[in-house]
CSV table of C-alpha atoms in Angstrom, one decimal:
chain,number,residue,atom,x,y,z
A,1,UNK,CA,0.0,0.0,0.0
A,2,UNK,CA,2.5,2.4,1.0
A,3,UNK,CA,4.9,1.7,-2.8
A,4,UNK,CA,0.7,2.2,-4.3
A,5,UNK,CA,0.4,5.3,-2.4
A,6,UNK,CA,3.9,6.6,-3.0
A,7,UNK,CA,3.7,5.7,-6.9
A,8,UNK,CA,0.4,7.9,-7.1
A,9,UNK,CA,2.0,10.8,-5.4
A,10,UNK,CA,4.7,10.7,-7.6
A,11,UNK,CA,2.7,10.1,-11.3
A,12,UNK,CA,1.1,14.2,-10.5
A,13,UNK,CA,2.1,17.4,-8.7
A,14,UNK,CA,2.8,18.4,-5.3
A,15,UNK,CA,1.6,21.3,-3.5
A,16,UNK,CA,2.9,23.1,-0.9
A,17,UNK,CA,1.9,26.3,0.9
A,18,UNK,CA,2.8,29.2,3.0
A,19,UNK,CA,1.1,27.8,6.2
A,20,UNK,CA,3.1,25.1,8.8
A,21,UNK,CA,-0.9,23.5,9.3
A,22,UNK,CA,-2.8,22.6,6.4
A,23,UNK,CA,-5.8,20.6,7.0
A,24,UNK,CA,-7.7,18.4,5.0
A,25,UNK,CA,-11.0,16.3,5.2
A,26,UNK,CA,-12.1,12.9,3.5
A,27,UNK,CA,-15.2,10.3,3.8
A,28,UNK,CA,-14.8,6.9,3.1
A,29,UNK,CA,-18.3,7.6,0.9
A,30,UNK,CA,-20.8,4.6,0.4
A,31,UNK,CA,-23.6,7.2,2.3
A,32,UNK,CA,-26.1,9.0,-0.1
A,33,UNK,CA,-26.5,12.6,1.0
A,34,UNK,CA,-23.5,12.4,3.3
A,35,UNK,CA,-22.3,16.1,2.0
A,36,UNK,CA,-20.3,17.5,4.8
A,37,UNK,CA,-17.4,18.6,3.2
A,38,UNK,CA,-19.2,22.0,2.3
A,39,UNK,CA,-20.0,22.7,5.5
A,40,UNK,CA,-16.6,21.4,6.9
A,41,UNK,CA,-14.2,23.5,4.6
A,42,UNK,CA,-16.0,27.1,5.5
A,43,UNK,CA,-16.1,26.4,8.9
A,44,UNK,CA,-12.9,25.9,8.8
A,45,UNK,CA,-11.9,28.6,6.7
A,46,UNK,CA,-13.8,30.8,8.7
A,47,UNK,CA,-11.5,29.9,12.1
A,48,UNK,CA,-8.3,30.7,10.0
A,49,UNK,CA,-7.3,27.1,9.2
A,50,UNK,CA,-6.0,26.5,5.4
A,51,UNK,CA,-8.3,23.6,4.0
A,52,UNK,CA,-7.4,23.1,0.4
A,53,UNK,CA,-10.1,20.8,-0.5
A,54,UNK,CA,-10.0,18.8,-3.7
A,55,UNK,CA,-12.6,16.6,-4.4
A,56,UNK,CA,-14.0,13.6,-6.9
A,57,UNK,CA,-17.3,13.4,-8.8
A,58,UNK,CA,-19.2,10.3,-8.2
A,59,UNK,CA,-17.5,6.7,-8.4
A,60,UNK,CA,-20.2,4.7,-8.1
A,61,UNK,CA,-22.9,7.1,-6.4
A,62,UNK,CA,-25.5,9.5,-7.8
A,63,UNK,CA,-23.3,12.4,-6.6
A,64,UNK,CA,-19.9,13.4,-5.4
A,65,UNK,CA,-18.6,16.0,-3.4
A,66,UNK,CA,-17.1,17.8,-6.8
A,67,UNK,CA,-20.7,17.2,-8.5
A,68,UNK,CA,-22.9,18.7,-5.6
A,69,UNK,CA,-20.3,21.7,-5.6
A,70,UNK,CA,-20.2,22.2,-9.4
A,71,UNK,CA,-23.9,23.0,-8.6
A,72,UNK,CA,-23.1,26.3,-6.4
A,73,UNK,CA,-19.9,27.1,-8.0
A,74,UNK,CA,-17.4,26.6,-10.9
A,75,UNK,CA,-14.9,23.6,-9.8
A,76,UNK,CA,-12.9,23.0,-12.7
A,77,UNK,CA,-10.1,25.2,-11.7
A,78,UNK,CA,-6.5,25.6,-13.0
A,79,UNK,CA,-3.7,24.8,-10.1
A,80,UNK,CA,-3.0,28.7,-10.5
A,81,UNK,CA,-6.3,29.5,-9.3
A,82,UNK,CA,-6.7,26.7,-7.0
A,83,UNK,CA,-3.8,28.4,-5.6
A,84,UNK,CA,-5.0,31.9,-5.8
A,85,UNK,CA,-8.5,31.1,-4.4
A,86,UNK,CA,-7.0,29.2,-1.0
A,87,UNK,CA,-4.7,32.2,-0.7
A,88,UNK,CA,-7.4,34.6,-0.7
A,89,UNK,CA,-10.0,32.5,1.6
A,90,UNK,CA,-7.9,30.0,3.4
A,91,UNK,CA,-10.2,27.3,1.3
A,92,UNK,CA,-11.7,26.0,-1.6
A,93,UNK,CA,-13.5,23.6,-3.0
A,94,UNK,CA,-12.5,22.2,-6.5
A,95,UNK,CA,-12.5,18.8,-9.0
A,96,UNK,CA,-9.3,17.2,-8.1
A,97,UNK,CA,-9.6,16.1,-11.8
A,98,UNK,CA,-8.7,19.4,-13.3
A,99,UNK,CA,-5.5,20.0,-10.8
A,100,UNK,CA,-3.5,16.9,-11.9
A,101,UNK,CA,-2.2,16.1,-8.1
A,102,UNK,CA,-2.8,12.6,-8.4
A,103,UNK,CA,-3.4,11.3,-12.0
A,104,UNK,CA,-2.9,7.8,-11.7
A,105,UNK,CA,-5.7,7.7,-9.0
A,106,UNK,CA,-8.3,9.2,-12.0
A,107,UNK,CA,-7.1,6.8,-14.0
A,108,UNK,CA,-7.8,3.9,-11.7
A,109,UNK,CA,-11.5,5.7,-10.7
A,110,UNK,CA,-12.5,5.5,-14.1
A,111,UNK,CA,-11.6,1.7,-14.2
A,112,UNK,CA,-13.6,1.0,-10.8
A,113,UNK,CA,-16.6,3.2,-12.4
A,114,UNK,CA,-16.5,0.4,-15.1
A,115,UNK,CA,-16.7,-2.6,-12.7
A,116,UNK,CA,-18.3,-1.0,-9.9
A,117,UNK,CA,-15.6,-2.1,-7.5
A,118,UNK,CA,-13.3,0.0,-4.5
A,119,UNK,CA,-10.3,-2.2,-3.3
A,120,UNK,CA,-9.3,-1.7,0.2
A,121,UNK,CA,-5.5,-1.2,-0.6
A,122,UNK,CA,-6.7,0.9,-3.4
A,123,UNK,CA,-9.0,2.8,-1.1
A,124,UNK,CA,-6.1,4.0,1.3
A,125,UNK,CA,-3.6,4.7,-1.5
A,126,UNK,CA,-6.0,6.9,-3.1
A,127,UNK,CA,-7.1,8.8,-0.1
A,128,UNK,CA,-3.7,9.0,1.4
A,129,UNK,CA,-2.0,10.2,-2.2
A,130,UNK,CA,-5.0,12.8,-2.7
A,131,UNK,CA,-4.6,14.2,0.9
A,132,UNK,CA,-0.4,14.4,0.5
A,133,UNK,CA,-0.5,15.7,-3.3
A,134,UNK,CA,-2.9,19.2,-1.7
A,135,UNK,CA,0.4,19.5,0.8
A,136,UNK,CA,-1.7,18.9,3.5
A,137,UNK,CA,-0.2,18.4,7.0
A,138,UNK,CA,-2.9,17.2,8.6
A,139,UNK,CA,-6.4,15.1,7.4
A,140,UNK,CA,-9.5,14.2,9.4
A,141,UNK,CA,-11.3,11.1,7.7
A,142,UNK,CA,-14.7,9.9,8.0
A,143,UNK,CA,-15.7,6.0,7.9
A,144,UNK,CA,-19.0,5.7,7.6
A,145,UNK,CA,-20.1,2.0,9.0
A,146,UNK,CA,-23.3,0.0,8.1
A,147,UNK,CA,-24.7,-3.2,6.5
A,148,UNK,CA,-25.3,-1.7,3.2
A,149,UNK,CA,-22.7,1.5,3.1
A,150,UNK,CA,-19.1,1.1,1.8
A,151,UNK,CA,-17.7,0.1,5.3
A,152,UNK,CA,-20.4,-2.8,6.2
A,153,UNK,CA,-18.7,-3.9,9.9
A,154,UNK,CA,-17.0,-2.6,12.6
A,155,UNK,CA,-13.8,-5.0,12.0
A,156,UNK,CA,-13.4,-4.0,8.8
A,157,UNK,CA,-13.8,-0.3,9.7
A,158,UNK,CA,-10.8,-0.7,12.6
A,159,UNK,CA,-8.4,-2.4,9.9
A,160,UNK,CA,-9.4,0.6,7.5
A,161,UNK,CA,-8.5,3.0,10.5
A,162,UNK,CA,-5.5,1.6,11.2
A,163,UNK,CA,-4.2,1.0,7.5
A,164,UNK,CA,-5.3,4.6,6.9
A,165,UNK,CA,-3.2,6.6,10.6
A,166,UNK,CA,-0.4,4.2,9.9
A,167,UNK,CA,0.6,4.9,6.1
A,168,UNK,CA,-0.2,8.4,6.4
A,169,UNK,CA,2.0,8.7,9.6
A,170,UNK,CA,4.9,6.6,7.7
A,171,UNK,CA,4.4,9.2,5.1
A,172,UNK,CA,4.2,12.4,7.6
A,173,UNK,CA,1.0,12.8,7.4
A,174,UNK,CA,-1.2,13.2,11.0
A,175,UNK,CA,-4.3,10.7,10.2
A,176,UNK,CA,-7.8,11.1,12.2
A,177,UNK,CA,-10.3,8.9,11.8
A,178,UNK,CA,-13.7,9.0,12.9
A,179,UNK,CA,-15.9,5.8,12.5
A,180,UNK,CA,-19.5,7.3,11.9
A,181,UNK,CA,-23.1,6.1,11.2
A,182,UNK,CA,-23.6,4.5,8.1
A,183,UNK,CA,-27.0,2.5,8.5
A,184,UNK,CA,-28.6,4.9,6.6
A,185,UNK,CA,-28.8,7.8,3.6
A,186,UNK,CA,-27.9,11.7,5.3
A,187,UNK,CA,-30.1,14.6,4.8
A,188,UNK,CA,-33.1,14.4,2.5
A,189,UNK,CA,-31.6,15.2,-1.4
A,190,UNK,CA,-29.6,12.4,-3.2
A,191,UNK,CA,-27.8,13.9,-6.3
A,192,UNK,CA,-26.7,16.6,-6.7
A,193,UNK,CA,-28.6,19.8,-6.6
A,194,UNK,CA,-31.2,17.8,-3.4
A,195,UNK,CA,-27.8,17.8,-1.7
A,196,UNK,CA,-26.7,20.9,-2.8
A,197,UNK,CA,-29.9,22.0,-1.3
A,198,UNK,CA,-29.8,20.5,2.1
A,199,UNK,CA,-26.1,22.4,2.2
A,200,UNK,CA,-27.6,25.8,2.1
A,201,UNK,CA,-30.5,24.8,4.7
A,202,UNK,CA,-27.6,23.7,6.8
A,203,UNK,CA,-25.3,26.8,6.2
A,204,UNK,CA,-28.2,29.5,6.2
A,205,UNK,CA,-29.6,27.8,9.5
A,206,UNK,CA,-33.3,27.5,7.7
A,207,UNK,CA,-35.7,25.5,9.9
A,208,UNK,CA,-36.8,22.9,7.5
A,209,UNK,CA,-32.2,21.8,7.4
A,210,UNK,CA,-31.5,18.3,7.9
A,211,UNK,CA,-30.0,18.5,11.5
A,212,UNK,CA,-28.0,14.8,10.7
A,213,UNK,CA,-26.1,16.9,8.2
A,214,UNK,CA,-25.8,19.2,10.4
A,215,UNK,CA,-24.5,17.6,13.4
A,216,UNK,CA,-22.3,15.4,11.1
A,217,UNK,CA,-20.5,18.5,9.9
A,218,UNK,CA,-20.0,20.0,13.1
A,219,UNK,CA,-18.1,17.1,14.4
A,220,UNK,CA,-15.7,16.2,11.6
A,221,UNK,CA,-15.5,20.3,11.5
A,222,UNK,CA,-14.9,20.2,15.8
A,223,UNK,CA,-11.9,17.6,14.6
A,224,UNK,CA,-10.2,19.2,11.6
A,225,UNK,CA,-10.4,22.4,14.7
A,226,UNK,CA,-8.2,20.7,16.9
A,227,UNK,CA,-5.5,19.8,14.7
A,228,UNK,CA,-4.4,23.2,15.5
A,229,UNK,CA,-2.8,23.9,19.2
A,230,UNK,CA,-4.9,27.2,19.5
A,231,UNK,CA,-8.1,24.7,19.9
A,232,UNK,CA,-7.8,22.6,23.4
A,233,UNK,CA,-9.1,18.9,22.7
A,234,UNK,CA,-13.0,18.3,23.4
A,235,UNK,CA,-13.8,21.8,22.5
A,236,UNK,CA,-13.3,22.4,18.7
A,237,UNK,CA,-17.2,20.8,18.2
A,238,UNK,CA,-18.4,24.2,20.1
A,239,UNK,CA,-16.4,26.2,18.6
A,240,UNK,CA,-17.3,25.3,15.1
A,241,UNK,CA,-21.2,24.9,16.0
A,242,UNK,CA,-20.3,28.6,16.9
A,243,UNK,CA,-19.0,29.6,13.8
A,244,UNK,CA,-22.5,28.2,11.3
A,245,UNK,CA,-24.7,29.6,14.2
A,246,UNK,CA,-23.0,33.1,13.6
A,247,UNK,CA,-23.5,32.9,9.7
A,248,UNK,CA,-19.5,33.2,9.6
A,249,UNK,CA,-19.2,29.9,8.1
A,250,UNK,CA,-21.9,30.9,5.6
A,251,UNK,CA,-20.5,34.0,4.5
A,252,UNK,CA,-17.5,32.2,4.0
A,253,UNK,CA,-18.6,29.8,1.8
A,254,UNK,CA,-20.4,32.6,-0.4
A,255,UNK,CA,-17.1,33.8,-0.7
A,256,UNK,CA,-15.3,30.8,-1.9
A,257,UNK,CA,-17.9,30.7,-4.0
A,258,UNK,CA,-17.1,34.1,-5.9
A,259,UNK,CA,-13.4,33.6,-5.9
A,260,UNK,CA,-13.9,30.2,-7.6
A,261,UNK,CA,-16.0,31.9,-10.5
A,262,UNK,CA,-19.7,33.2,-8.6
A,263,UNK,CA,-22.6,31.7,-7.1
A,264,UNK,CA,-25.2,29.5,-9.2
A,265,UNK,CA,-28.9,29.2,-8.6
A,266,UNK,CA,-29.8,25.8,-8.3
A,267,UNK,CA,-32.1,24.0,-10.9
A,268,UNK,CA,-35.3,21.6,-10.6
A,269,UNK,CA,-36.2,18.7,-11.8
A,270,UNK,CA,-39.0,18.9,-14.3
A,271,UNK,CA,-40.7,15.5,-13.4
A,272,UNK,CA,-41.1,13.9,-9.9
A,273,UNK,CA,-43.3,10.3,-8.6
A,274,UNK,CA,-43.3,9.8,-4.8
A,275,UNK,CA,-43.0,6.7,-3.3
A,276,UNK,CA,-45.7,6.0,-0.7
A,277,UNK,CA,-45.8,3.5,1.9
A,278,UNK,CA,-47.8,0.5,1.3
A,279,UNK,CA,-48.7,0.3,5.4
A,280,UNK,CA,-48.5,1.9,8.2
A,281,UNK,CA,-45.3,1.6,10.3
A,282,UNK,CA,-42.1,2.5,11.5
A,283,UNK,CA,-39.0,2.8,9.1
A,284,UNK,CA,-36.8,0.0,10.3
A,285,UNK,CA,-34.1,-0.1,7.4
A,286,UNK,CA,-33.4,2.0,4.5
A,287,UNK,CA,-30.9,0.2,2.0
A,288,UNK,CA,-28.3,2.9,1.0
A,289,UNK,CA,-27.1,0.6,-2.5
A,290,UNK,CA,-30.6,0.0,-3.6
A,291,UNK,CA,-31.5,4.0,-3.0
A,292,UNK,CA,-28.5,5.1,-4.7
A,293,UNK,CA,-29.1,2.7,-7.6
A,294,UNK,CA,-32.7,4.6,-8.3
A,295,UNK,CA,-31.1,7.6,-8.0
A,296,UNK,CA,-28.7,6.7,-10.6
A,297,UNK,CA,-31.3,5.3,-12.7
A,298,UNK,CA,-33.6,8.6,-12.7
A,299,UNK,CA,-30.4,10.5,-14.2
A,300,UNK,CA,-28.0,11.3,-11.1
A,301,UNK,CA,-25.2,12.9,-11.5
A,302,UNK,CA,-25.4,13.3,-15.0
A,303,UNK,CA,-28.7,15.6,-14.5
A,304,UNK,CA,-28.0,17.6,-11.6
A,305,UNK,CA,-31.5,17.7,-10.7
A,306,UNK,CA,-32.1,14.1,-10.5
A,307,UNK,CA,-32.3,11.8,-7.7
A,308,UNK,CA,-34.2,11.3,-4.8
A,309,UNK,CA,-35.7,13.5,-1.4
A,310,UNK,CA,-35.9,11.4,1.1
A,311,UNK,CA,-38.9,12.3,3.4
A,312,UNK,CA,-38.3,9.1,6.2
A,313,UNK,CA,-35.7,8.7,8.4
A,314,UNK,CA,-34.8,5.1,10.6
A,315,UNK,CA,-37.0,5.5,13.6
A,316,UNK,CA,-39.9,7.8,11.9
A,317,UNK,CA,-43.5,6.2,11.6
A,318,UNK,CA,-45.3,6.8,8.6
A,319,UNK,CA,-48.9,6.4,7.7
A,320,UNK,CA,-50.3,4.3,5.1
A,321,UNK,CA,-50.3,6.3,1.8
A,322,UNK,CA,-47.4,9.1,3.1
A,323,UNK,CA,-44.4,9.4,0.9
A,324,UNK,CA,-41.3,7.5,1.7
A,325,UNK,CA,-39.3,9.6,-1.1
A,326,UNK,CA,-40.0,11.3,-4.0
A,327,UNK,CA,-37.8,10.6,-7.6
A,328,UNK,CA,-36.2,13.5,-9.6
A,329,UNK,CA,-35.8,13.7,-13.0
A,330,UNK,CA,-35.0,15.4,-16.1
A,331,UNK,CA,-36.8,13.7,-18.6
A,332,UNK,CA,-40.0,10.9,-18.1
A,333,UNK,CA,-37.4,8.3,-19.7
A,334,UNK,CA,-35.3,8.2,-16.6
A,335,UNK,CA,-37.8,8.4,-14.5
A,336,UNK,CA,-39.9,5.3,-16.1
A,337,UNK,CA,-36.1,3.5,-15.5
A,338,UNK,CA,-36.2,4.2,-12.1
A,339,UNK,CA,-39.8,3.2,-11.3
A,340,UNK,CA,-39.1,-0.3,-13.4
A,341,UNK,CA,-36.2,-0.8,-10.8
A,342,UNK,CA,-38.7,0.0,-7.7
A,343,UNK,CA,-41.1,-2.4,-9.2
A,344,UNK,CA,-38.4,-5.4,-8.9
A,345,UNK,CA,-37.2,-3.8,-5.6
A,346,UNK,CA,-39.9,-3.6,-2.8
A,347,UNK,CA,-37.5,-3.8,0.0
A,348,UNK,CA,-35.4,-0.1,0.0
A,349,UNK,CA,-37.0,1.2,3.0
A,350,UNK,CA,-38.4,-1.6,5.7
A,351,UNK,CA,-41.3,-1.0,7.6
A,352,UNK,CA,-41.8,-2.5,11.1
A,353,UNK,CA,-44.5,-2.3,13.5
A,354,UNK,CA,-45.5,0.6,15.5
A,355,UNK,CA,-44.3,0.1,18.4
């Protein structure tokens, strides 16, 4: 892994920057919806941290973190203005595609797109190599654990831990890792303007914002915080639920925003179908492949606007004839693909008695 990792690194460019700490933030992925990283990187940036964040569209999911950003804002910058845009706001936000850090990993993410299929060597070379190649100092990572995300079991999530804090320490880089819920989807959109959606709630502090998201983001935000010695262990989650409360972090993203190109209004999808629940009951399982797979189907992340709102949660009860989630998508083809899918799939979300 560590030759792998080391190879990558070496096949691109190398950044390096004017600050001694320079943070960074990954997730493992396998979660719909799980879009902290835009909510992470201002808050952040807001505190006076350097978080030069590059990101990948979707693998194998109806969105990436560089998709659902590309929504809001331009991310197919040149290294120059990568450069001049984390200079100017401490952060960014761009497709790690365009800024050739770590080529050979692209290469080998359009091979797993192909087959569907993330090895776990693979996995920590190309995390690792990304985080290294940005000339960060410093990386928080996120391992989302569950029966039907990426990471399906807590043993395999320790050896991913450990694989991950022990290469990147070999290779000078200080690892974190934070093993997280990953039983279910995160937020209510899946693809890429939904999640884009659910960002903004979360940033603008509207009532209607996913608080998972929300709490999420504060915590991996609360770690990347305490990789710097002016943030006392325990207390960087305060201090960055301080920072969105205040609209700092908010403001700050706006601005990251303009430097990478402006803001962009987000688009709709012309057609939608909800999904309602067949009885009444109690969500007991939501399966995160078989949601992501509808999402795909109905145009995600192709069609920005496609995917699926998820109105149920693990935990909620829902009435007979209540929508479990609604489909997005940009033209009734799509969204006839999808419903064919839901018609062979009748077990996405569980219901189990009311208890």
């Amino acid at each position: 892994i560590m030759k792998l990792t080391k190879a990558m690194i070496d096949s691109g460019d190398r950044l390096s920057w004017s600050s001694p700490l320079v943070v960074d933030k990954h997730c493992v992925g396998g979660l719909p919806g799980n879009r902290t990283t835009l909510i992470v990187v201002p808050i952040v940036a807001a505190f006076g941290l350097m978080i030069p964040k590059t990101s990948s569209r979707a693998i194998t999911s109806p969105a990436g973190t560089a998709d659902t950003m590309e929504t809001l804002a331009p991310v197919h910058l040149s290294p120059q203005k990568m450069r001049q845009v984390v200079e100017q706001e401490n952060g960014c936000i761009v497709w790690g595609g365009a800024v050739s850090l770590s080529p050979a990993d692209d290469v080998l993410i359009r091979v797993e797109r192909a087959i569907d299929l993330d090895s776990e060597g693979q996995l920590v070379a190309s995390i690792l190599s990304k985080k290294i190649a940005t000339g960060a100092t410093h990386a928080v990572i996120d391992i989302p654990v569950g029966p039907t995300a990426k990471v399906r079991n807590q043993s395999m999530a320790l050896l991913l831990k450990q694989l991950l804090e022990e290469v990147g320490n070999e290779l000078g880089l200080v690892v974190r890792t934070l093993l997280t819920d990953g039983s279910q989807p995160v937020g209510h959109g899946i693809g890429p303007s939904l999640e884009a959606r659910d960002v903004m709630a979360v940033l603008q502090g509207l009532p209607d914002a996913p608080n998972d998201l929300r709490e999420r983001a504060l915590t991996l935000a609360g770690a990347a915080l305490e990789c710097s010695s002016k943030v006392p262990p325990g207390l960087g989650k305060s201090i960055a639920t301080q920072l969105l409360d205040s609209g700092q972090a908010f403001k700050k993203f706006q601005a990251i925003c303009e430097a990478q190109g402006g803001m962009r209004e987000l688009t709709k999808a012309r057609f939608t179908y909800p999904v309602v629940a067949a009885k009444a009951g109690k969500v007991s399982l939501i399966d995160n492949r078989k949601l992501a797979k509808i999402a795909k189907l109905a145009g995600a992340p192709k069609s920005k606007s496609a995917g699926i709102d998820l109105h149920s949660h693990v935990g909620e009860s829902v009435e007979k004839g209540e929508p479990l989630f609604t489909i997005h998508s940009e033209s009734s083809g799509e969204l006839h693909y999808a419903c064919d899918l839901l018609r062979d799939k009748q077990d996405i979300i569980i219901l189990g008695e009311n208890s």
